[in-house]
CSV table of C-alpha atoms in Angstrom, one decimal:
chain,number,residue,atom,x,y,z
A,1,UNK,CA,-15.4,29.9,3.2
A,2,UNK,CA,-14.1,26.4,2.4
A,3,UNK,CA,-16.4,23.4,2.5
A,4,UNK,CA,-15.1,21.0,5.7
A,5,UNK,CA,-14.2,17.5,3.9
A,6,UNK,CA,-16.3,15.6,6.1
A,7,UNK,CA,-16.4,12.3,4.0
A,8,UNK,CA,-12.3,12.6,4.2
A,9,UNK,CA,-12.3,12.9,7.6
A,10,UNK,CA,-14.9,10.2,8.4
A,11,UNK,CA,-13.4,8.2,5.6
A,12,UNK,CA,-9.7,8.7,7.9
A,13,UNK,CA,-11.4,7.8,11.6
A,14,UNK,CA,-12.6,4.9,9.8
A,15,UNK,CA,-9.6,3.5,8.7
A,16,UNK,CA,-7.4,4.5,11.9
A,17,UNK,CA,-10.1,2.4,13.6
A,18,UNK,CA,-9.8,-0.7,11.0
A,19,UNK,CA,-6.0,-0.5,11.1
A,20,UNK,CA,-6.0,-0.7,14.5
A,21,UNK,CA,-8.3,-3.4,14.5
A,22,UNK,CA,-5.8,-5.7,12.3
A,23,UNK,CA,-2.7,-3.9,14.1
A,24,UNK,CA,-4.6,-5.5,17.8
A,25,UNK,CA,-5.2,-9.2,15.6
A,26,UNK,CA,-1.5,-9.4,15.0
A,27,UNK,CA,-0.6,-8.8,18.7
A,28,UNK,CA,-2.7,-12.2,19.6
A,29,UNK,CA,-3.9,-10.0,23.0
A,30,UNK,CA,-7.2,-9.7,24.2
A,31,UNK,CA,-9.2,-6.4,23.6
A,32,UNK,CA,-12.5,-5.8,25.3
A,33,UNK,CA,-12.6,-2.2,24.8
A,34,UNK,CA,-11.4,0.8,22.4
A,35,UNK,CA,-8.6,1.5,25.1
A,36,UNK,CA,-7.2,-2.3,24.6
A,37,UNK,CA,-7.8,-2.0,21.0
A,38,UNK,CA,-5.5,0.9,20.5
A,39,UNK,CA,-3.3,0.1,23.0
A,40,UNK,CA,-2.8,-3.1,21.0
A,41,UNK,CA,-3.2,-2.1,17.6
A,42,UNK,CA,-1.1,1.6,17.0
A,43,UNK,CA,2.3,-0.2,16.4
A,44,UNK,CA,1.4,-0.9,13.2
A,45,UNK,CA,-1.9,1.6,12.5
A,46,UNK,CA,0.4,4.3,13.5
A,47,UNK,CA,3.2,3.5,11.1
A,48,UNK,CA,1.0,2.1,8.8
A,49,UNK,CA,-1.0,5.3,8.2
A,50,UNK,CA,2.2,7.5,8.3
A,51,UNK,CA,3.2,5.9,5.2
A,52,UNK,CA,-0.3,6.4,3.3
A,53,UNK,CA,-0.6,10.0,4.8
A,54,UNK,CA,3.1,10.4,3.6
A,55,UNK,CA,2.2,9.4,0.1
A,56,UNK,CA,-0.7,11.3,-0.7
A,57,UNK,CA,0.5,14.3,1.0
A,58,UNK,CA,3.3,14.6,-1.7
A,59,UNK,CA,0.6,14.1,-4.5
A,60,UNK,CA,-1.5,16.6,-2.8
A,61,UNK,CA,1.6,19.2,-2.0
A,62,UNK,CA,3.0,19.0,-5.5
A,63,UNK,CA,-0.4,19.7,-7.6
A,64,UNK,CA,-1.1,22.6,-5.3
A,65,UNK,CA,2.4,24.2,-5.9
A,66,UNK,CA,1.6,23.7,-9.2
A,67,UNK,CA,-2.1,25.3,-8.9
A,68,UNK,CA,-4.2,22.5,-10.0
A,69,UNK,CA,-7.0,21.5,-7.4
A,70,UNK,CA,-6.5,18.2,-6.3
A,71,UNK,CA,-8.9,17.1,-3.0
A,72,UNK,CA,-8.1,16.1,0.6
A,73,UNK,CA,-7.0,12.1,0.5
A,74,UNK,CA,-9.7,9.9,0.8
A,75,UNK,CA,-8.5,6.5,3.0
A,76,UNK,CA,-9.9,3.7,2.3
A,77,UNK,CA,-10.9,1.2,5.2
A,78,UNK,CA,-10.3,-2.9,4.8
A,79,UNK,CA,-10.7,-6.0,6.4
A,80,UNK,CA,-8.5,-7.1,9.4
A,81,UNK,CA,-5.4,-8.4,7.5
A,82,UNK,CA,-4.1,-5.3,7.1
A,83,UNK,CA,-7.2,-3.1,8.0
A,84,UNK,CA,-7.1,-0.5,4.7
A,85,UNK,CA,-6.6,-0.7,1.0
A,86,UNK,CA,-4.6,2.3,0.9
A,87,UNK,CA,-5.9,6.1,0.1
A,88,UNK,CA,-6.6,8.4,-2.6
A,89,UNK,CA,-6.7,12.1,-3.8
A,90,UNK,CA,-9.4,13.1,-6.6
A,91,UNK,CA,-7.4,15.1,-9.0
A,92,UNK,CA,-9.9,18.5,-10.3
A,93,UNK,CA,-8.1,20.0,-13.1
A,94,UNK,CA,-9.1,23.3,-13.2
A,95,UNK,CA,-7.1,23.7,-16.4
A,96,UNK,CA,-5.0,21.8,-19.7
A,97,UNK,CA,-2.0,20.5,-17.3
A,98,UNK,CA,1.2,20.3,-18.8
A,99,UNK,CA,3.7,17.2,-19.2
A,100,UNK,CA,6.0,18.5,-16.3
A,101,UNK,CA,3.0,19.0,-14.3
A,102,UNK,CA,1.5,15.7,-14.8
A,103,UNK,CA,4.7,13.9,-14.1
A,104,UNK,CA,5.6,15.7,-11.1
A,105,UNK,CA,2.4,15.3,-9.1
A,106,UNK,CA,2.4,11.3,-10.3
A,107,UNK,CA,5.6,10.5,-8.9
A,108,UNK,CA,5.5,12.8,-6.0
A,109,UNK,CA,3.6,10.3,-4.0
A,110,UNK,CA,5.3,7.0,-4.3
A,111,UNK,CA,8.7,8.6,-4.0
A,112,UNK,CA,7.8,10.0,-0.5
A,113,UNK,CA,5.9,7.1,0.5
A,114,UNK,CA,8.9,4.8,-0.5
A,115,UNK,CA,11.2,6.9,1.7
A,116,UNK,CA,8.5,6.7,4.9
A,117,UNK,CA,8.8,2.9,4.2
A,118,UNK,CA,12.0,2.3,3.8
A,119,UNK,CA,12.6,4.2,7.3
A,120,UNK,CA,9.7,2.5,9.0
A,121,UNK,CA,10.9,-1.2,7.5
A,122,UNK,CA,14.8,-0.8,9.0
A,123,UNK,CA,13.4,0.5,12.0
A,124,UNK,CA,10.9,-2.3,12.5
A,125,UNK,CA,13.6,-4.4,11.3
A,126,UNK,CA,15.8,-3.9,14.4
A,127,UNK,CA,13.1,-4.7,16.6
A,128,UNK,CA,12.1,-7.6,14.9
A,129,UNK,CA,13.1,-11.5,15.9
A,130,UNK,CA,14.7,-14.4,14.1
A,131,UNK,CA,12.9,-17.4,14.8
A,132,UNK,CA,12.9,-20.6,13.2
A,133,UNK,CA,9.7,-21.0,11.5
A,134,UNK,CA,8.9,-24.8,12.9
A,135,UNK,CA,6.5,-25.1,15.0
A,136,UNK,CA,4.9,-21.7,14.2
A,137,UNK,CA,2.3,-22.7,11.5
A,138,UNK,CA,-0.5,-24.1,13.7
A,139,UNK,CA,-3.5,-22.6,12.8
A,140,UNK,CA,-7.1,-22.3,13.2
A,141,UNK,CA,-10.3,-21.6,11.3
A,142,UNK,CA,-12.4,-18.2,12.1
A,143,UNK,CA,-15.2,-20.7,13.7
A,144,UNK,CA,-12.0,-22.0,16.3
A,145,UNK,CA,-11.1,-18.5,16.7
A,146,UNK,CA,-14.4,-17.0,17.6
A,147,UNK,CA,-15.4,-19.8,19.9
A,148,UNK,CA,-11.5,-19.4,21.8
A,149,UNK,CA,-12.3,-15.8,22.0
A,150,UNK,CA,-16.3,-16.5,23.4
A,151,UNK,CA,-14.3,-18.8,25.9
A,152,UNK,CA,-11.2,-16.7,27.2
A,153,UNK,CA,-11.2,-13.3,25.5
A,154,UNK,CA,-8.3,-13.9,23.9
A,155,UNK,CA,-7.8,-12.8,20.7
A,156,UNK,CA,-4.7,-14.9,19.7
A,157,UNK,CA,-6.5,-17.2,17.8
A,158,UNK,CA,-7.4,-15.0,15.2
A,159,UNK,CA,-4.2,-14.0,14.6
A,160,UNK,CA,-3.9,-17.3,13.1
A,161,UNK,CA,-6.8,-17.5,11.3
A,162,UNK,CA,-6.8,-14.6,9.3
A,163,UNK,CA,-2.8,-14.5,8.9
A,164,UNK,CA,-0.9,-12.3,11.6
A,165,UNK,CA,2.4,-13.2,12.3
A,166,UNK,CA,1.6,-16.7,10.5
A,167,UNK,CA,1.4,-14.5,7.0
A,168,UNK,CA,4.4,-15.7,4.3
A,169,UNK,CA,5.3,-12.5,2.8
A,170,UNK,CA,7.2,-11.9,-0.5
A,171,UNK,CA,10.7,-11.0,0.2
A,172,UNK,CA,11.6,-8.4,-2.7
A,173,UNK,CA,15.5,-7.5,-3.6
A,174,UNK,CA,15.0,-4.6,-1.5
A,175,UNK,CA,13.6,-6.6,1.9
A,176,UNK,CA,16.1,-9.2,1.8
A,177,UNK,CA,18.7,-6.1,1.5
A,178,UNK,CA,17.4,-4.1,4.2
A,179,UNK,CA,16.0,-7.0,7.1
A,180,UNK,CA,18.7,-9.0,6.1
A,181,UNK,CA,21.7,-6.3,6.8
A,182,UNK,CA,19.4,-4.3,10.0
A,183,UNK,CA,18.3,-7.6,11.6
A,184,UNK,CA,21.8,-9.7,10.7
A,185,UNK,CA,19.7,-12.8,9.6
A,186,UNK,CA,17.9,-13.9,6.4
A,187,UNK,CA,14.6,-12.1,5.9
A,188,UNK,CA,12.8,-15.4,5.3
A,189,UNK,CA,13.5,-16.1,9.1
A,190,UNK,CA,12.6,-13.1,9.9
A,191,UNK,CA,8.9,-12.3,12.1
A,192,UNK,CA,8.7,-9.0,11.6
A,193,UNK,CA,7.8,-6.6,14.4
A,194,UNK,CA,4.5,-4.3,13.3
A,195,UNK,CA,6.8,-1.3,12.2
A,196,UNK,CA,8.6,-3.2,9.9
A,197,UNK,CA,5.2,-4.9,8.9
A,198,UNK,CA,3.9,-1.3,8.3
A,199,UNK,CA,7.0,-0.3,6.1
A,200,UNK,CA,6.4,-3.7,4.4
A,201,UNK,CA,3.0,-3.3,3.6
A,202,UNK,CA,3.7,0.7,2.5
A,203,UNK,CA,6.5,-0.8,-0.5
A,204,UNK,CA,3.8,-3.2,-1.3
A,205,UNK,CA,1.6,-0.6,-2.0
A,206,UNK,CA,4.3,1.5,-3.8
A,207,UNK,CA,4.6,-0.9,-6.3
A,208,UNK,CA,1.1,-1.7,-6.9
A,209,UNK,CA,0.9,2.5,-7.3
A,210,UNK,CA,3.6,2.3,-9.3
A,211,UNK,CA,2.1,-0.3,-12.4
A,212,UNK,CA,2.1,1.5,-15.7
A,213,UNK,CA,-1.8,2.2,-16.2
A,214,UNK,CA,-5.1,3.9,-16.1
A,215,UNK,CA,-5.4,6.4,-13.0
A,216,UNK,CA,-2.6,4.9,-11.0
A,217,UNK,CA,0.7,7.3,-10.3
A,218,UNK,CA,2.8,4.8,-12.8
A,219,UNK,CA,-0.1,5.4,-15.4
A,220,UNK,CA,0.4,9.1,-14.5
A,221,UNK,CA,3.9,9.0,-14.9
A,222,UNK,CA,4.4,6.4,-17.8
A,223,UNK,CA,1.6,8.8,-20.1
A,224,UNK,CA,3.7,11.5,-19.3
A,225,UNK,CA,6.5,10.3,-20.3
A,226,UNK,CA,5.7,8.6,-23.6
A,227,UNK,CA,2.6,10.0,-24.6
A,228,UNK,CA,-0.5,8.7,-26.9
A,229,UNK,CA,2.3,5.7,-27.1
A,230,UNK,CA,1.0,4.6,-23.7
A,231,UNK,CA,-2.0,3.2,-25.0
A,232,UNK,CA,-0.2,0.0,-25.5
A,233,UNK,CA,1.1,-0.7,-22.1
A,234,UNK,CA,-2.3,-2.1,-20.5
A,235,UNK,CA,-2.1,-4.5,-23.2
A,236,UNK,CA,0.8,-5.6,-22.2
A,237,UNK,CA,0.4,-5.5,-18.3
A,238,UNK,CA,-2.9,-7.4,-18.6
A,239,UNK,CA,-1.4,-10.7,-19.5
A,240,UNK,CA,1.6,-10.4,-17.6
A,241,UNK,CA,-0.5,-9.8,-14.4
A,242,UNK,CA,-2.7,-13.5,-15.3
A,243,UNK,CA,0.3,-15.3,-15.8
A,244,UNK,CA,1.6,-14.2,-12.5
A,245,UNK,CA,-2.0,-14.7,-10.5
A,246,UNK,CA,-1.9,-18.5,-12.5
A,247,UNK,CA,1.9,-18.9,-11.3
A,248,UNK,CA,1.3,-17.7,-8.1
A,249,UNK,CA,-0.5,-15.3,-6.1
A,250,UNK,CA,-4.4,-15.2,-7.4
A,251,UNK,CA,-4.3,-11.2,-6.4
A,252,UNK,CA,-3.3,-10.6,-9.4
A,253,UNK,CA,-6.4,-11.8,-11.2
A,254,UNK,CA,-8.3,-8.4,-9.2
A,255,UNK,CA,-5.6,-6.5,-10.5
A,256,UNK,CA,-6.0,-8.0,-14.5
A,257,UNK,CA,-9.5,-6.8,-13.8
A,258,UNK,CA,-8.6,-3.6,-12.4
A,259,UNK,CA,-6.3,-2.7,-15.2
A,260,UNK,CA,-8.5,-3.5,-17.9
A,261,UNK,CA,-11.3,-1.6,-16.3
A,262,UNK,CA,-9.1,1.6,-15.3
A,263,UNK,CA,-7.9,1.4,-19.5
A,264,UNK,CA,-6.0,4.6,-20.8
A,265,UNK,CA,-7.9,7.4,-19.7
A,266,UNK,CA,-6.0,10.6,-18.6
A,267,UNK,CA,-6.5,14.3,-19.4
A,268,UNK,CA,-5.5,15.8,-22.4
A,269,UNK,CA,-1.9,17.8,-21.9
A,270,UNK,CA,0.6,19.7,-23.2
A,271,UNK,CA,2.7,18.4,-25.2
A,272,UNK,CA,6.1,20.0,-24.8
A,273,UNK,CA,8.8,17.3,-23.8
A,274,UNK,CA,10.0,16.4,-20.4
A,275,UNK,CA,13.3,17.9,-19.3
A,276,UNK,CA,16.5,15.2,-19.3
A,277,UNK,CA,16.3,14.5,-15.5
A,278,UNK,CA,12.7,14.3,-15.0
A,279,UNK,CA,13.4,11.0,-17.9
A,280,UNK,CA,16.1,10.1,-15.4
A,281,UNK,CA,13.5,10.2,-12.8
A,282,UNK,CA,11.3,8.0,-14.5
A,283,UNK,CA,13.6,5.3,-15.1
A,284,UNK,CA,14.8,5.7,-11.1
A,285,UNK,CA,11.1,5.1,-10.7
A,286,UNK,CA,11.7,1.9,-13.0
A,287,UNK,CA,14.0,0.4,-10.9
A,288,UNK,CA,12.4,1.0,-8.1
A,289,UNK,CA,9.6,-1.1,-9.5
A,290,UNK,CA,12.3,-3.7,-9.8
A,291,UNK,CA,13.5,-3.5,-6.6
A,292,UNK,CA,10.0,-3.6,-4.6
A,293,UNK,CA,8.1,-6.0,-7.0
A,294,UNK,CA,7.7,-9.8,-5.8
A,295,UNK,CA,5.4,-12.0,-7.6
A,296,UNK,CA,4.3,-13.9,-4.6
A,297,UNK,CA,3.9,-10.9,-2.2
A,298,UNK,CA,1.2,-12.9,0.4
A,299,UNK,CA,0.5,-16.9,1.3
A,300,UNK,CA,-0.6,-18.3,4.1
A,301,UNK,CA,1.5,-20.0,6.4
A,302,UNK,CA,-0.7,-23.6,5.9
């Protein structure tokens, strides 16, 4: 009889109730109980979680066809801005994987989580408004916001403190594509409905997934691909990612620090080559990177 994965599943009620939570901020209504909450909040949890599910799912599919023993995903609950830092499997060899294996069950996930996101960002997209973004950037401090809510139980206020709809996001090659073509206007002007927020937030992820290093599906992939020559891409990555959080987003600095702590470590594995269109695969995965990457992805709006 199978152990029930009761840390996954608490893990999972957590987050839906944290992503609702930040899903509720955005919508600037009051919520005074779990009814309001969730009434306010699954238009992006909903979407949101989809996405994540989506992703791990194809991690967790792909290294069972392939009999390895990966574990049920682990979410991950976060603060209110987006209410989760994404989700996880454990991977259990049980055995020596091979190359093919290794690469399969790396890319598996952020290939079907970019496909969820894609989908969820057009369809958000055609919901979404073009506003003019002056007179939009009034904001307030979490002290403002708690005292408005004490006052009226609104919960508008905190919308604008903690970012909301008042959130600059990075437009990458493939969001000004998409928003701009589905919503006929610039994606800069753009206030993207929750979907499209979700989808947004789901490429964002992608692309962090998809960095070249330690544990992370590109480190899967990328080792996989070029072997005991991957040692020297966290060298590489490191600096790149402090020049970018000196340039512009200070994110990056947790990811340096990430990096360097996650290092090179992977599981020995065969070492018979990969077949010519899982290399072609790679370097779709590549430009992908390309496409989703923005080196400014969040500022605030003040």
């Amino acid at each position: 009889m199978k152990r029930i994965p009761w840390t996954n599943i608490g893990l999972f009620l957590l987050t839906v109730l944290t992503t609702h939570y930040a899903g509720a901020v955005m919508s600037g209504k009051a919520f005074e109980t779990f009814g309001e909450l969730f009434a306010n909040g699954w238009t992006f949890a909903v979407p949101l979680l989809l996405a994540l599910g989506t992703h791990e799912m194809g991690h967790f599919v792909v290294a069972r066809r392939h009999g390895l023993n990966p574990s049920w995903p682990y979410f991950i609950p976060g603060p209110p801005i987006v209410g989760t830092f994404g989700a996880v499997i454990q991977m259990r060899f049980p055995r020596r994987p091979t190359r093919a294996e290794l690469f399969d069950v790396g890319i598996a996930g952020p290939l079907a989580g970019f496909v969820v996101s894609v989908a969820l960002l057009a369809l958000g997209a055609r919901w979404s408004e073009a506003l003019p973004l002056a007179g939009r950037l009034e904001t307030y401090s979490l002290w403002d916001a708690s005292v408005y809510w004490w006052q009226t139980g609104s919960a508008e206020w905190f919308a604008r403190a903690l970012g909301g709809p008042y959130l600059i996001l990075g437009d990458s090659l493939l969001v000004q594509g998409v928003v701009g073509l589905v919503a006929d206007a610039p994606a800069a002007s753009v206030d993207l409905h929750p979907v499209a927020f979700a989808g947004w937030v789901g490429l964002f992820l992608t692309v962090l997934n998809l960095m070249p290093v330690g544990q992370l599906d590109g480190g899967h992939v990328a080792y996989a691909l070029l072997g005991a020559r991957f040692r020297a891409l966290p060298k590489l990555v490191i600096p790149l990612l402090l020049v970018l959080g000196f340039l512009g987003w200070p994110g990056w600095f947790v990811w340096a620090g990430l990096v360097g702590w996650l290092g090179v470590r992977h599981p020995p594995m065969d070492p018979e080559p990969l077949g010519p269109w899982r290399r072609a695969l790679a370097w779709c995965c590549v430009v992908l990177f390309i496409l989703i990457f923005t080196p400014v992805p969040i500022q605030p709006a003040w």
